[in-house]
XYZ file of N, CA and C in Angstrom:
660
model
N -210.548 -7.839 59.195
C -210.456 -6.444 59.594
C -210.980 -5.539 58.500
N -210.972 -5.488 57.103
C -211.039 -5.056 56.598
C -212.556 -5.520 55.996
N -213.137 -4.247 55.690
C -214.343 -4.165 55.211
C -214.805 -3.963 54.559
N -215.580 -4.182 53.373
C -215.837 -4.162 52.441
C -217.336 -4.117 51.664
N -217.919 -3.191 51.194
C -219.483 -3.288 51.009
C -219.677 -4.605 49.874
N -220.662 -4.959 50.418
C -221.395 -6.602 49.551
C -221.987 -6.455 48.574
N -222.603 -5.227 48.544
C -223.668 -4.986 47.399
C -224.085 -3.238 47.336
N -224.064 -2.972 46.026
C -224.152 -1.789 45.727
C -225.839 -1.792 45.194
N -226.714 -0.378 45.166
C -227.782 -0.562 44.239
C -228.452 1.168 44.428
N -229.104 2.212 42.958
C -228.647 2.961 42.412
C -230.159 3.663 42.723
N -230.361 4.549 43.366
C -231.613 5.485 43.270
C -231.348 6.331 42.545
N -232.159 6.773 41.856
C -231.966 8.116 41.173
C -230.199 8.602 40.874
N -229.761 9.557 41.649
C -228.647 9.799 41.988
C -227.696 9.680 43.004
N -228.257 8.856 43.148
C -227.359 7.770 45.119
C -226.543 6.595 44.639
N -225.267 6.289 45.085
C -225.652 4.682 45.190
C -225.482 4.869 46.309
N -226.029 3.475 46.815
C -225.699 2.888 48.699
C -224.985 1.412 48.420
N -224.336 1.912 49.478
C -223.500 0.528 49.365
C -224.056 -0.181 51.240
N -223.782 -1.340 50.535
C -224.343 -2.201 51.880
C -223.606 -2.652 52.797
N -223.470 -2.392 54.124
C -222.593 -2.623 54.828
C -222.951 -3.270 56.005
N -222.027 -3.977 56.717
C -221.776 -4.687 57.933
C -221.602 -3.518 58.856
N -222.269 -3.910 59.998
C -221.661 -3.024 61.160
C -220.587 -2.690 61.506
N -220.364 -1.534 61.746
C -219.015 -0.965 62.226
C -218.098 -1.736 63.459
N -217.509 -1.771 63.329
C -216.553 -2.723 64.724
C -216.412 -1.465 66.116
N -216.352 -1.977 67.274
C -215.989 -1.148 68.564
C -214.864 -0.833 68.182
N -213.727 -1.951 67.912
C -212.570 -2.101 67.912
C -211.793 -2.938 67.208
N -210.877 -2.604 66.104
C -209.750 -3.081 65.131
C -208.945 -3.521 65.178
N -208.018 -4.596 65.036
C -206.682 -4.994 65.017
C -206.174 -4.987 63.711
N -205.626 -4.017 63.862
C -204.486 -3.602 62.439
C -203.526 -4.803 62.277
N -203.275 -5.605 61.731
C -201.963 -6.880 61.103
C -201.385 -6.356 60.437
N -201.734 -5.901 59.647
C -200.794 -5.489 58.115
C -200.095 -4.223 58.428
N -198.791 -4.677 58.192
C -197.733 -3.080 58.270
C -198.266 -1.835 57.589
N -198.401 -2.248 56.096
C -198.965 -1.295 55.635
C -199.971 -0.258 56.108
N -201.560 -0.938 56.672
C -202.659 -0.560 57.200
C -201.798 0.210 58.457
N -200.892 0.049 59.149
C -200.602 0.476 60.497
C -199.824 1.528 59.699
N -199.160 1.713 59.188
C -198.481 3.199 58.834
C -199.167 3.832 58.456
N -200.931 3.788 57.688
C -201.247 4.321 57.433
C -202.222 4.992 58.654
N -202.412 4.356 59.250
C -203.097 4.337 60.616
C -202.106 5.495 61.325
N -200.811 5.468 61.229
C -200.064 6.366 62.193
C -199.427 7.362 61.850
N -200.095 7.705 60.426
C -199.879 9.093 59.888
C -200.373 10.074 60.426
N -199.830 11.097 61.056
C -200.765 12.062 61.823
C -202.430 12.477 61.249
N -201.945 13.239 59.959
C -203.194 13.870 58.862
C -204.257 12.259 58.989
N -203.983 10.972 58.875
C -204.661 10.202 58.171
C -205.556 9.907 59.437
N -204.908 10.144 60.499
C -205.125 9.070 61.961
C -206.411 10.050 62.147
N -205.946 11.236 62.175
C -207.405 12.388 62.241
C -208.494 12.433 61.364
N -208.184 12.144 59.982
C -209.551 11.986 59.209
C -210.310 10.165 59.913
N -209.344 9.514 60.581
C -210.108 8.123 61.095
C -210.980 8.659 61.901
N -210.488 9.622 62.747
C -211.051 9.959 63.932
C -212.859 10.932 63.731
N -212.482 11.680 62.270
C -213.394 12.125 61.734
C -214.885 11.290 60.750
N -214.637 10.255 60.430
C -215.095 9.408 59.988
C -215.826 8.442 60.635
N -215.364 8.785 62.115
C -216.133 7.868 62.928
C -217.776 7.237 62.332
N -218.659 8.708 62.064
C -219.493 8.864 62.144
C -220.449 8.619 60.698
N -218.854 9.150 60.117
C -218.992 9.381 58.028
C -219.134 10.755 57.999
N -218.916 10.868 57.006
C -218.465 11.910 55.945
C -218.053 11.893 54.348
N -217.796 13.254 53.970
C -217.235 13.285 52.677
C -215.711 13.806 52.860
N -215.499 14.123 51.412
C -213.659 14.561 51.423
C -213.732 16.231 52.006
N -214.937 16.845 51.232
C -215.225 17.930 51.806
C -215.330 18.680 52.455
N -216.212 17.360 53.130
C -216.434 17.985 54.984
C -215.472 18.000 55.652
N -214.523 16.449 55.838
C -213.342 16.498 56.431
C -212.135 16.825 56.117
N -212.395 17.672 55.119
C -211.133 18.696 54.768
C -211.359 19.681 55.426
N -212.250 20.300 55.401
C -212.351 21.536 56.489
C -212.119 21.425 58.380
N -212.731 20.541 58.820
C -212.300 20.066 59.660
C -210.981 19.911 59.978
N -210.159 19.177 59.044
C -208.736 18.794 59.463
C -207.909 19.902 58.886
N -208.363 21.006 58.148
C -207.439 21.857 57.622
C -206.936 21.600 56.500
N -207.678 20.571 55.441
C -206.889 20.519 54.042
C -207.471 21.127 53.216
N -206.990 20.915 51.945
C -207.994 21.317 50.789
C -208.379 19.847 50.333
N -209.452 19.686 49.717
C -210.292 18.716 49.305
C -209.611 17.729 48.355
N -208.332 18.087 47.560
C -207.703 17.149 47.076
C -206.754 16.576 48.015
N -205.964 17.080 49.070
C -205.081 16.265 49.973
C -205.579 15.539 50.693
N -207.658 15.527 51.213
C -208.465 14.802 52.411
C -208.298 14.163 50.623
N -208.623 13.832 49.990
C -209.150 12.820 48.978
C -207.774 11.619 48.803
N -206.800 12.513 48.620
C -205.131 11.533 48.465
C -205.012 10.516 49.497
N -205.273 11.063 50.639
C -205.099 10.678 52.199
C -206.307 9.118 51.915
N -207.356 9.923 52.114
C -208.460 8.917 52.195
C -208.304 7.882 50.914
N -207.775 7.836 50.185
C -207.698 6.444 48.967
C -206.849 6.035 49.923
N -205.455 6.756 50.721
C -204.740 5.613 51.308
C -205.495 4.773 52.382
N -206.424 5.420 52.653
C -206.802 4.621 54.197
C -207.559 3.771 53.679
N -208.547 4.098 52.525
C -209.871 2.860 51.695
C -208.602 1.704 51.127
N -207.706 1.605 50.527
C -206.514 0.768 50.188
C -206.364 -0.097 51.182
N -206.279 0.351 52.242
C -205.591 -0.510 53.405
C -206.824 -0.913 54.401
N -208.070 -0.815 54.059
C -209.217 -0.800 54.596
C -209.595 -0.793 56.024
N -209.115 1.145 56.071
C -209.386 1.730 57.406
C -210.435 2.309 57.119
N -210.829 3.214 56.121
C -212.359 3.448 55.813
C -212.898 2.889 54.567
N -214.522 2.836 54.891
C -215.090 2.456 53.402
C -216.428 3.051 52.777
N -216.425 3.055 51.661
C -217.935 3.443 51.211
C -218.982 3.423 51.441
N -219.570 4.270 51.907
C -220.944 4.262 52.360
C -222.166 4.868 51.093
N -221.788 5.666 50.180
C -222.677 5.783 49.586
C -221.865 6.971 48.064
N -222.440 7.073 47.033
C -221.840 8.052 46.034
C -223.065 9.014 45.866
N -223.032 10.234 45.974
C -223.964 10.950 45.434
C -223.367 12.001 44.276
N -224.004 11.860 43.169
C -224.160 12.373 41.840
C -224.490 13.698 41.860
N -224.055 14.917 41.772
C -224.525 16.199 41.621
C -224.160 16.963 40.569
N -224.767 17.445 39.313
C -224.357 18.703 38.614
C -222.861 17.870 38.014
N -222.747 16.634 37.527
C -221.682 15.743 36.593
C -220.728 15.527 37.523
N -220.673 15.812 39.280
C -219.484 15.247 39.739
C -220.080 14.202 41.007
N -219.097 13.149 41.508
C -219.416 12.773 42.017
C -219.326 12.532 43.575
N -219.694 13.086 44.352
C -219.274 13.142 45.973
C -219.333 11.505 46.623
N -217.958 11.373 47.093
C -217.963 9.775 47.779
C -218.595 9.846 49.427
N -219.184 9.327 50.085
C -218.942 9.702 51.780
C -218.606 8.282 52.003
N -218.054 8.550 53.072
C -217.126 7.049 53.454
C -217.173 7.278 54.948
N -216.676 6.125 55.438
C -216.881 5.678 57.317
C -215.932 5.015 57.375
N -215.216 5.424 58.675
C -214.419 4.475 58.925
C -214.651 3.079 59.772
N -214.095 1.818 59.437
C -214.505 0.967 59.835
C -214.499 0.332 60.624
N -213.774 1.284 62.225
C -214.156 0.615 62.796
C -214.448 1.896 64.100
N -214.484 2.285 65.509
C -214.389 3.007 66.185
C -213.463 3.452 66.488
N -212.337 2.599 66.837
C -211.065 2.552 67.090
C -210.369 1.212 66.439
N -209.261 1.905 66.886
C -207.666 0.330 66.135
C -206.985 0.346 67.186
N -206.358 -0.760 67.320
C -204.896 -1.540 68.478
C -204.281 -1.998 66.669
N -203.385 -1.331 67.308
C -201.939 -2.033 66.062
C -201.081 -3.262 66.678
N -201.562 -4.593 66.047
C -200.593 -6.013 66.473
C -199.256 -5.661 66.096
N -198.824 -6.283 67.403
C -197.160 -7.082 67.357
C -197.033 -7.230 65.636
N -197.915 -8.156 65.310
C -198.054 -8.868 64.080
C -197.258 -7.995 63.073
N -198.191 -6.804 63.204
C -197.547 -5.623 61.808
C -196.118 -5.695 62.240
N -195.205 -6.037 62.955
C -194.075 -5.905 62.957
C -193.005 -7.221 63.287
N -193.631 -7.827 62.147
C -192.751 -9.613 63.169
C -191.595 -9.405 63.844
N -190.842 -9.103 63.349
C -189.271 -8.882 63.565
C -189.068 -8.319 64.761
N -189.841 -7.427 65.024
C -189.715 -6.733 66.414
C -190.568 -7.309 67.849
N -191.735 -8.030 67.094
C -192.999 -8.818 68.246
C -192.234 -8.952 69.571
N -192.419 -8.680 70.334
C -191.994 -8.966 71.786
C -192.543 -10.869 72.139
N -191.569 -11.367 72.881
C -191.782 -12.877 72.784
C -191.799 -13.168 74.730
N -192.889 -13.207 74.953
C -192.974 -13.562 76.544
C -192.483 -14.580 77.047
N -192.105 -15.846 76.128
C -191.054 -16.675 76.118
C -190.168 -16.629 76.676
N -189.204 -15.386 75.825
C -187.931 -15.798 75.836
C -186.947 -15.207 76.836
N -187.903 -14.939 78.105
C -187.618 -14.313 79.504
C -188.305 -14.109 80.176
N -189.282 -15.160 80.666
C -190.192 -14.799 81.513
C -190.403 -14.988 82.986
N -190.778 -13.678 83.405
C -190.408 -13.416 85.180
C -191.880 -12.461 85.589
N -192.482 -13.491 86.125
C -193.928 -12.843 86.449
C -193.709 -11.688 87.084
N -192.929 -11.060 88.194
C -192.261 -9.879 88.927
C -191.974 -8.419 87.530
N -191.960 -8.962 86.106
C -191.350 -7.719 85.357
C -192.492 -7.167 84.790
N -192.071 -5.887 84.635
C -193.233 -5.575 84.007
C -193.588 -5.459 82.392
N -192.252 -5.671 81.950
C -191.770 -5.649 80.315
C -192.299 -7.241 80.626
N -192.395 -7.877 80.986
C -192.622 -9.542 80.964
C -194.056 -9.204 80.902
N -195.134 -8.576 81.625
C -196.432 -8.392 81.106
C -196.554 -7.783 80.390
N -196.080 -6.754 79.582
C -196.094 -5.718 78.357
C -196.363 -6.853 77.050
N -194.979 -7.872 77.431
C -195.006 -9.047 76.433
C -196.388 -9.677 76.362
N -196.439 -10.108 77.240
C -197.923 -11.308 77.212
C -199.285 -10.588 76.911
N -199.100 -9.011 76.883
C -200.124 -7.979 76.496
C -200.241 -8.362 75.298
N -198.819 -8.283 74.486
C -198.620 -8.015 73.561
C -198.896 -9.215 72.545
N -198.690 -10.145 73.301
C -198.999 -11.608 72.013
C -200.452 -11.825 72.430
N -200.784 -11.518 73.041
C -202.800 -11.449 73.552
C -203.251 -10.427 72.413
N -202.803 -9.669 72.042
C -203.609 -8.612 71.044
C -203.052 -9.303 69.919
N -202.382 -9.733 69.346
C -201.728 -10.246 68.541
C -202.715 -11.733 67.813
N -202.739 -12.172 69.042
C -203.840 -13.484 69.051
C -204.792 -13.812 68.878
N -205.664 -12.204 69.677
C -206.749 -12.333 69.303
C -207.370 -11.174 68.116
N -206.436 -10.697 67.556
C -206.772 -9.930 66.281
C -206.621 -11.336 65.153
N -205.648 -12.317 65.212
C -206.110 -13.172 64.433
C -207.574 -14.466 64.538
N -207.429 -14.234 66.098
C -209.380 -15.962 66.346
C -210.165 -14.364 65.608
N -210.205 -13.755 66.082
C -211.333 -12.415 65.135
C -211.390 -12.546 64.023
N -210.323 -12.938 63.203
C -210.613 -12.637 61.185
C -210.675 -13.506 61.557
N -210.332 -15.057 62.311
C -210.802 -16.621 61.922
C -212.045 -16.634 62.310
N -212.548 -16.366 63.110
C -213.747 -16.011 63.480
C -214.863 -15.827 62.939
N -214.635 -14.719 61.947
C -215.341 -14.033 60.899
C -215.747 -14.278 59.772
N -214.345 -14.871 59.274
C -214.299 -15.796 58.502
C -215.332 -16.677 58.135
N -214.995 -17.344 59.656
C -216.049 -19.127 59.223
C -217.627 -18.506 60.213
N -218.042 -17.453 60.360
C -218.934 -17.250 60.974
C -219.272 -17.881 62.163
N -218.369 -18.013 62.988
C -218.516 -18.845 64.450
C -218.093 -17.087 65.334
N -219.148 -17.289 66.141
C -218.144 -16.475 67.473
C -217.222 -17.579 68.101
N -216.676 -16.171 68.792
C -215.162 -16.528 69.487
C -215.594 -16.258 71.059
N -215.042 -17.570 71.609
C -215.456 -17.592 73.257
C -214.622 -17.171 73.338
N -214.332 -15.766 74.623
C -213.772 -15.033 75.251
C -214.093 -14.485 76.364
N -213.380 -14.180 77.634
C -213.897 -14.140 78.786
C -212.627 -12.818 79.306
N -213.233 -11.999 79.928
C -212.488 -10.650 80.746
C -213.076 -10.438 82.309
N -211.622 -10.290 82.887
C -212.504 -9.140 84.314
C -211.458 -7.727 84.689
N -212.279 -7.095 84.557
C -211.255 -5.774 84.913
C -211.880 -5.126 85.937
N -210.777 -4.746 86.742
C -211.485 -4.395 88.185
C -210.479 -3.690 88.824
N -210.360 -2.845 90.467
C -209.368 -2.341 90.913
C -209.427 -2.495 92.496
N -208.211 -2.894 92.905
C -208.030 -3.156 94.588
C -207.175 -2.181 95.040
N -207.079 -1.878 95.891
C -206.583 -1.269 96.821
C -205.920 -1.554 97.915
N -204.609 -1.377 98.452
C -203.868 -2.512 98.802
C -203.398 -1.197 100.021
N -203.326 -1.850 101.433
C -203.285 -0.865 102.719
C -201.162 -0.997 102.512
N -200.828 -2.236 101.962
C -199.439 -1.922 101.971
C -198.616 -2.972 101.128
N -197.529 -2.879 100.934
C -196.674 -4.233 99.618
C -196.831 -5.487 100.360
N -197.342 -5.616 101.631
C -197.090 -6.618 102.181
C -198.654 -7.435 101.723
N -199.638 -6.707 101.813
C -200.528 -6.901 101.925
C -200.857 -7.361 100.195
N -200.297 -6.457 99.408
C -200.203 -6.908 97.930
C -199.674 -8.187 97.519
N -198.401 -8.541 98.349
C -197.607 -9.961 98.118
C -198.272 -11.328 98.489
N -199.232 -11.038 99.577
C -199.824 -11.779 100.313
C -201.447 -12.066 99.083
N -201.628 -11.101 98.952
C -203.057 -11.613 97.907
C -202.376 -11.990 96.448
N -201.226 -11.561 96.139
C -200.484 -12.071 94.484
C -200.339 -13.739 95.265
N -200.153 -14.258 96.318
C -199.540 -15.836 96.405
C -201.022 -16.534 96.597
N -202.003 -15.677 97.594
C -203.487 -16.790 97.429
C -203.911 -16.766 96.063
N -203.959 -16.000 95.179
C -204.565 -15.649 93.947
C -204.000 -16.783 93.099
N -202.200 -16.641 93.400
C -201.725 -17.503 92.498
C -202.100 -19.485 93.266
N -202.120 -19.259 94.094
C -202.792 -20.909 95.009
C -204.332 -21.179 94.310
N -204.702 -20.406 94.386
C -206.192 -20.538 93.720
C -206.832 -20.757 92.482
N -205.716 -19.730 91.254
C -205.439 -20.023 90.028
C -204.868 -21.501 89.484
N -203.938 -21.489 90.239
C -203.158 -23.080 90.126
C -204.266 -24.039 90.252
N -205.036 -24.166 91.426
C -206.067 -25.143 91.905
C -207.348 -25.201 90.519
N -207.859 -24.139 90.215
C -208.330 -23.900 89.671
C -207.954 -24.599 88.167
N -206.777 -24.446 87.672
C -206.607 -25.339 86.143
C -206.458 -26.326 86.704
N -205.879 -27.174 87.764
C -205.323 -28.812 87.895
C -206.641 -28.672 87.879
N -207.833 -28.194 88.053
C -209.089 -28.929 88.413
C -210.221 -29.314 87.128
N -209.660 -28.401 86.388
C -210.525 -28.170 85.041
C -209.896 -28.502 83.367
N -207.883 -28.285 83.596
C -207.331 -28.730 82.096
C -207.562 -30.340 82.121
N -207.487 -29.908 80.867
C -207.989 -32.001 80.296
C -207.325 -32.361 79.365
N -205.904 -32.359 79.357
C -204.873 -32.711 78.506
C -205.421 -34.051 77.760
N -205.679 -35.145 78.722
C -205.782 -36.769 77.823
C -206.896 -36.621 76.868
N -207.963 -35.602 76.853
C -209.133 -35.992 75.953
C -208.495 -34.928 74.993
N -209.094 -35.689 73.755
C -208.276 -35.586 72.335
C -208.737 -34.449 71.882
N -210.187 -34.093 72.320
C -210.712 -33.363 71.655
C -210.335 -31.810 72.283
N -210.208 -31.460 73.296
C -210.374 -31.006 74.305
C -209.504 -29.909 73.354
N -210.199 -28.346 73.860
C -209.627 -27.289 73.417
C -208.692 -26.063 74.069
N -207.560 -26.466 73.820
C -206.487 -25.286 74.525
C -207.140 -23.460 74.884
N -206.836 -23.150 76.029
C -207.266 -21.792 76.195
C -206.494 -20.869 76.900
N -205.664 -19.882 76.169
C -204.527 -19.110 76.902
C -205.389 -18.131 77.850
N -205.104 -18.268 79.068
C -205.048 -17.971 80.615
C -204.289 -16.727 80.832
N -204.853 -15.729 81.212
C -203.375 -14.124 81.640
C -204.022 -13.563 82.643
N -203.345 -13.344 83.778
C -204.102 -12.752 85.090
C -203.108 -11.896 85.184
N -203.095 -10.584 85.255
C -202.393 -9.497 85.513
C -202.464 -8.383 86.910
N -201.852 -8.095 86.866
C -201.773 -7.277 88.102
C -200.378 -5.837 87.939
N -201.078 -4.512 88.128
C -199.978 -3.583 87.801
C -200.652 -2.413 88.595
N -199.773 -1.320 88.768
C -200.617 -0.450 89.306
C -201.523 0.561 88.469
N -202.396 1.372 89.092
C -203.613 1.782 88.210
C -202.777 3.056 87.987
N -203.005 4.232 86.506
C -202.064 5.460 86.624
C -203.242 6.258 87.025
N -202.247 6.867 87.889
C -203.073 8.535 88.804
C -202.888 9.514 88.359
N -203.625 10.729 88.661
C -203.117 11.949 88.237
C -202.380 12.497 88.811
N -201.646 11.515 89.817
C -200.316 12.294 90.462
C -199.267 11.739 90.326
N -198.549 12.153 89.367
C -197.235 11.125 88.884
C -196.101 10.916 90.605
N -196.529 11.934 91.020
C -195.623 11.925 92.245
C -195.817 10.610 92.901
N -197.359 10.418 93.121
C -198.004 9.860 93.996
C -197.395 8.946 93.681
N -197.421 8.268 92.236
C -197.249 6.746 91.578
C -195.500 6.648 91.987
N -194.644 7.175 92.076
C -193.200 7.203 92.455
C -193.333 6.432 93.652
């Protein structure tokens, strides 16, 4: 998750630091990184940084003075929510601009063991705190194959479908949740391969909830 420039090198009065592409999207692990992430002031200079900047610029923007965007921003480079993009040298001082590293963040279960929700230890496909759970160890999971990932320079096979139905009534909803689930079932007896040794485990989550409207009434 955290990012870090590889190599620095000095024009005139520049440095540039060399960087990896920015991420779509972050998984915060570390408690630390997540409090700093959910500081109001800090969460807004992330939001400002999208793009990069200095302490300067995004002090004005967020309403500080240039030493409180500077305090703020060492906390977020610490916990490596933003990073260096370049130093420019002017008249004996030195202006940092920095980016944040990624577009956005999801904060893991992880940052909070103690509290992680466990889909385990009550699970009732009918609840909806029972899918909140299995949300919840899915982001959890795959914020860690990502740094393993990264790590050893392998991508990570991963597969999504997100989509929306429309259902004429509950009856009609109950009736496509039992073929779906007949089909799903058929579908792994046909394809898991427990006896071969080699064979690689792959957590499975098919969800189903309703979509939110802009009519809270409506959703009642």
């Amino acid at each position: 998750m955290t990012a870090k420039a590889t190599k620095s090198f000095l024009t005139k009065n520049i440095v540039f630091a060399t960087l990896r592409p920015m991420d779509e999207i972050a998984v915060i692990e570390d408690p630390r990184a997540a409090e700093a992430a959910l500081h109001p002031i800090r969460a807004r200079l992330l939001a400002e940084l999208a793009d990069g900047g200095t302490a300067s610029g995004v002090a004005a923007k967020v309403g500080l003075t240039r030493q409180k965007a500077n305090y703020h921003l060492r906390a977020l480079e610490d916990n490596g929510l933003v990073e260096l993009v370049e130093e420019r040298r002017n008249r004996g001082m030195t202006e940092r601009v920095m980016r944040a590293t990624a577009s956005s963040y999801v904060i893991s279960p992880a940052a909070l063991p103690a509290l992680a929700p466990d889909p385990d230890r009550s699970p009732d496909q009918l609840s909806a705190r029972w899918l909140l759970a299995l949300a919840g160890r899915m982001v959890a999971e795959l914020g860690t194959l990502i740094t393993r990932s990264r790590a050893a320079r392998k991508p990570l096979a991963s597969f999504g479908i997100d989509g929306e139905i429309a259902f004429a009534s509950a009856r009609d909803r109950a009736e496509f949740v039992a073929e779906l689930s007949d089909h799903v079932e058929r579908l792994i007896a046909a394809h898991h391969s427990a006896a071969t040794p080699s064979a690689r485990k792959h957590r499975l989550i098919v969800a189903l909830h309703p979509s939110i409207t802009k009519n809270p009434a409506k959703e009642r």
